[in-house]
One Martini backbone bead per residue (centre of mass of N, CA, C, O) as a GRO file, in nm:
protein
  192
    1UNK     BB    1   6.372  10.230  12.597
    2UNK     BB    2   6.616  10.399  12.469
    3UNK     BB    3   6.776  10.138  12.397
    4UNK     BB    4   6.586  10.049  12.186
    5UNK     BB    5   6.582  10.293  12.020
    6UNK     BB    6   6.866  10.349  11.906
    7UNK     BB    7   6.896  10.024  11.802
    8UNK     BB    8   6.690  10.108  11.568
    9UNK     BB    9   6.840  10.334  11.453
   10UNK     BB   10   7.111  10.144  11.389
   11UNK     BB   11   6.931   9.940  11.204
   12UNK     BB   12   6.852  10.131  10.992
   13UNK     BB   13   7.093  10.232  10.912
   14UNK     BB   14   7.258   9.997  10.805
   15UNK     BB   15   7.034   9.905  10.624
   16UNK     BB   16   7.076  10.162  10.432
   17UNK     BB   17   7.362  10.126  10.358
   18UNK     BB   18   7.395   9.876  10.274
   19UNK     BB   19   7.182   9.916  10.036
   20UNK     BB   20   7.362  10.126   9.899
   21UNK     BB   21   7.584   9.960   9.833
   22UNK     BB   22   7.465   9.759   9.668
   23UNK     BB   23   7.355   9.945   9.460
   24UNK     BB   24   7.606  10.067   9.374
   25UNK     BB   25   7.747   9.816   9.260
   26UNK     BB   26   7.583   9.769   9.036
   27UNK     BB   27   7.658  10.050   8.887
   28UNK     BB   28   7.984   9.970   8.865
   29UNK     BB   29   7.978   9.757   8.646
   30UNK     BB   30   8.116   9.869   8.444
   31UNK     BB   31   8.264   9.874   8.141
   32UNK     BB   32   8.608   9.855   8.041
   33UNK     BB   33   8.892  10.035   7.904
   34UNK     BB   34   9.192  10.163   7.680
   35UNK     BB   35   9.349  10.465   7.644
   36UNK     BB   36   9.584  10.550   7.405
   37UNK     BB   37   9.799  10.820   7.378
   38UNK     BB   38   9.965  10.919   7.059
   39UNK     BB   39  10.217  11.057   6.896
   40UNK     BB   40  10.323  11.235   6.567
   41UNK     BB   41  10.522  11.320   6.282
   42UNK     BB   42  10.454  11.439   5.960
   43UNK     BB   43  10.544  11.599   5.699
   44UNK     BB   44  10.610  11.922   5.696
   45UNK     BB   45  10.788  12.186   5.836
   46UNK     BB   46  11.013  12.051   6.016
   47UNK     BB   47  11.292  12.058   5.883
   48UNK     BB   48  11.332  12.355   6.022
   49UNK     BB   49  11.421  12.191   6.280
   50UNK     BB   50  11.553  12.112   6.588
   51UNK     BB   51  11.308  12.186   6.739
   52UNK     BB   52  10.983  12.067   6.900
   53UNK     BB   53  10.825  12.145   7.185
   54UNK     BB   54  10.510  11.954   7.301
   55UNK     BB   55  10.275  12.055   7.571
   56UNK     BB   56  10.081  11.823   7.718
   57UNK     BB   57   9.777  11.817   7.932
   58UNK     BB   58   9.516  11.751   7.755
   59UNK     BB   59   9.191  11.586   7.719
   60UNK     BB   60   8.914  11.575   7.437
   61UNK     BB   61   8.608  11.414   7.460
   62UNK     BB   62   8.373  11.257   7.195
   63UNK     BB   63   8.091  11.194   7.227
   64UNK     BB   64   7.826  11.117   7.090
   65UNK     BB   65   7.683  11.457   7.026
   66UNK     BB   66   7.953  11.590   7.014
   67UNK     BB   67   8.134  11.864   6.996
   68UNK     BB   68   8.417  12.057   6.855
   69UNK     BB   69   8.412  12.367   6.752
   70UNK     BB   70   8.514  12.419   6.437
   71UNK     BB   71   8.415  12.713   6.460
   72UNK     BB   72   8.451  13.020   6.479
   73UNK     BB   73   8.346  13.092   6.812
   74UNK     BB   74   8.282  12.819   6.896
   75UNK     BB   75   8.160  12.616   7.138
   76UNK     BB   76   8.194  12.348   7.268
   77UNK     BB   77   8.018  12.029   7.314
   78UNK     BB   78   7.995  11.755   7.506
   79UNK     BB   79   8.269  11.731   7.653
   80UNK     BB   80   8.590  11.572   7.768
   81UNK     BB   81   8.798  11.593   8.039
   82UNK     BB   82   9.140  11.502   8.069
   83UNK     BB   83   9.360  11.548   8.288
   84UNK     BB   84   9.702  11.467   8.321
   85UNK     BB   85   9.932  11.384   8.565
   86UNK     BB   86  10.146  11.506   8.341
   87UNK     BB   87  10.333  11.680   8.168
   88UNK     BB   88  10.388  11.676   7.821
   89UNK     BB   89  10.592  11.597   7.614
   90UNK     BB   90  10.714  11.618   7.256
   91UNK     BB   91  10.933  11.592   6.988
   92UNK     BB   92  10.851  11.601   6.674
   93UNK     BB   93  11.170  11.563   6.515
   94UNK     BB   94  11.128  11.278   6.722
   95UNK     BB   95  10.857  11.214   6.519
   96UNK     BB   96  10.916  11.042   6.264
   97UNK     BB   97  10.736  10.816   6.092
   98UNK     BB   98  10.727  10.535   6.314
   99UNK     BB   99  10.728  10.762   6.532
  100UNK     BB  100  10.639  10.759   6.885
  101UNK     BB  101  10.437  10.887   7.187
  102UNK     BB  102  10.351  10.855   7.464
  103UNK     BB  103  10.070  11.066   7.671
  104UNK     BB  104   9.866  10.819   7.752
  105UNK     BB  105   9.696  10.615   8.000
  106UNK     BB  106   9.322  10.514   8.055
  107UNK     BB  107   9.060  10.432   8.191
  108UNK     BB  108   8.733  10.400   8.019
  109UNK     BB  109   8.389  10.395   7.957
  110UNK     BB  110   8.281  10.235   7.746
  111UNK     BB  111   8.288  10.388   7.406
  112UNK     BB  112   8.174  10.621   7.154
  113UNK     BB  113   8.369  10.847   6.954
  114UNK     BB  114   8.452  11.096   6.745
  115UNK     BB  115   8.700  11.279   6.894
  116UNK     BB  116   9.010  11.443   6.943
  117UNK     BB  117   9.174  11.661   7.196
  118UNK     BB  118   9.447  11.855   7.222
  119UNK     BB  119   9.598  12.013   7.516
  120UNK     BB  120   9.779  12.257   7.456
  121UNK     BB  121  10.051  12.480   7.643
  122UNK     BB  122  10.289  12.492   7.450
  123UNK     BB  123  10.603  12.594   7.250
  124UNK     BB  124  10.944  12.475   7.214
  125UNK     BB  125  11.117  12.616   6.929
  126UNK     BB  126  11.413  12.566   6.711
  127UNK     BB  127  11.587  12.615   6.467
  128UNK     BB  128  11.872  12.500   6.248
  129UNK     BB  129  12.004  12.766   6.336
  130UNK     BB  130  11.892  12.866   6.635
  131UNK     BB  131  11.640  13.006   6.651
  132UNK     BB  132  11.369  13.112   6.728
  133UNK     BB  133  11.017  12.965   6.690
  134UNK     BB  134  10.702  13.066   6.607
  135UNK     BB  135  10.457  12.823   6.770
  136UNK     BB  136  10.089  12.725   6.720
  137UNK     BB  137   9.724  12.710   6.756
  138UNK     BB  138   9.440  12.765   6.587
  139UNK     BB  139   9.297  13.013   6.796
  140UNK     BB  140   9.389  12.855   7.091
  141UNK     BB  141   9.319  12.563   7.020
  142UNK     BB  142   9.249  12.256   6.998
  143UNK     BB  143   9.355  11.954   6.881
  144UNK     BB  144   9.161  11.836   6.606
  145UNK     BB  145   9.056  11.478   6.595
  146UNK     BB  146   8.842  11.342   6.323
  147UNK     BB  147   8.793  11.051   6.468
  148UNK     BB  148   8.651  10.800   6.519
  149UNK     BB  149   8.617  10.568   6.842
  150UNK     BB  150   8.700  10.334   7.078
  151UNK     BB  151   8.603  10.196   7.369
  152UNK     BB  152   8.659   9.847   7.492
  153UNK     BB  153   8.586   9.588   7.640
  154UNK     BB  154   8.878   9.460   7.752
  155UNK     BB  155   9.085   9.709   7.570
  156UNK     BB  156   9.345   9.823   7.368
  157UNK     BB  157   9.339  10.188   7.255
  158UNK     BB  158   9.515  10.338   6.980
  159UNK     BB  159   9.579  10.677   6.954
  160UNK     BB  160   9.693  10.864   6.684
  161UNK     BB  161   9.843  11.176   6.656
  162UNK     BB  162   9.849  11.388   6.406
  163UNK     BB  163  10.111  11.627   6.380
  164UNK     BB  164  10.229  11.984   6.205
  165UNK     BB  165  10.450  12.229   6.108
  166UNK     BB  166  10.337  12.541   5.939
  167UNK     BB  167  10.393  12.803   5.717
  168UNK     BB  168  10.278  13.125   5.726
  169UNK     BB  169  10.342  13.197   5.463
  170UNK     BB  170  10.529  13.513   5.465
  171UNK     BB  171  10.660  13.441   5.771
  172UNK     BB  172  10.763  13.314   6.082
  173UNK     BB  173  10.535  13.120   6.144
  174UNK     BB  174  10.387  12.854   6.301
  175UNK     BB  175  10.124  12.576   6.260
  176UNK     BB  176   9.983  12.362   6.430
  177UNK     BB  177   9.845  12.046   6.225
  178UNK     BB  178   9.667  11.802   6.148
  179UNK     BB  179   9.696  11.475   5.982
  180UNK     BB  180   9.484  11.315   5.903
  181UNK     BB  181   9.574  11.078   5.729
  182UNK     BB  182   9.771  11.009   6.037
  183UNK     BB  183   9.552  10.850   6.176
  184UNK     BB  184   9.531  10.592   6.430
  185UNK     BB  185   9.382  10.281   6.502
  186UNK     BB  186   9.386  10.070   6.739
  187UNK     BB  187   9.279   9.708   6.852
  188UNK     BB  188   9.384   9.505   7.189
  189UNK     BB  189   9.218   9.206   7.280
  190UNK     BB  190   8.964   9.188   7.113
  191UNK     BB  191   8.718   8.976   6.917
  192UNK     BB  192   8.700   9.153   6.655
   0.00000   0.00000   0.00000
């Protein structure tokens, strides 16, 4: 008897994994899109630099509702956190025009986003002349891009964030900064 109830417990753990698989399938099936995320630098204080690099890690993603924190002191709110799997590096003086350079691509589910923010991690600056150059991000915040776009169903979202080194008033320092004017969302694939 004993080998009875056994079989019925192992019918029934089987029945009820099958069940879960099979419901996790229908679960899983959200469509996905791509999104490629690319900077580059328009002209500000650039000019002053033999190189700026800067070192990103990762970027937060805003969904609808989700707030970026751009007042001083507020903590940002509802945002998704993607760290990229390396550091990734962009000389901004060689990322002059229409020159961008890839810094992360991933597939994501389809979504509509209100901004992007890039985790800078460093920035190691040298000017002109050879010397080094103090180079920040405003608060020791992410770059903050108030741009909408989409993430489409099989389709491939190229967001371009633009930022560049400007110098503070009268000081030797500089604070790179988003230029809303060159943010750019392209989209590749999709039938709208």
């Amino acid at each position: 008897m004993s080998d009875l109830i056994v079989d019925r417990r192992t019918y029934l753990a089987g029945t009820a994994i099958a069940g879960t698989v099979g419901f996790a399938g229908c679960l899983g099936g959200g469509e996905t899109g791509t999104l490629a995320t690319q900077v580059t630098d328009q002209p500000g204080d650039i000019a002053d630099f033999e190189s700026c690099v800067v070192t990103i890690v990762g970027m937060w993603l805003g969904p609808e509702g989700a707030e970026a924190g751009d007042e001083e002191g507020e903590e940002p709110a509802d945002r998704e956190y993607h760290e990229y799997d390396e550091p990734q590096e962009a000389d901004l003086v060689d990322l002059q025009g229409d020159n961008t350079q890839l810094v992360d691509e991933r597939e994501l589910d389809v979504a509509t986003y209100q901004f992007l923010q890039l985790d800078v991690d460093g920035i190691d600056a040298t000017l002109e002349g050879g010397d080094s150059a103090t180079v920040g991000v405003p608060g020791d915040a992410p770059l903050t891009f108030n741009q909408e776009f989409e993430v489409r169903a099989d389709a491939r979202t190229t967001f371009t964030a633009d930022f560049t080194p400007v110098l503070r008033g009268q000081t030797d320092e500089y604070l790179l900064q988003p230029v809303p004017d060159g943010i750019t969302v392209e989209y590749e694939g999709d039938e709208e």
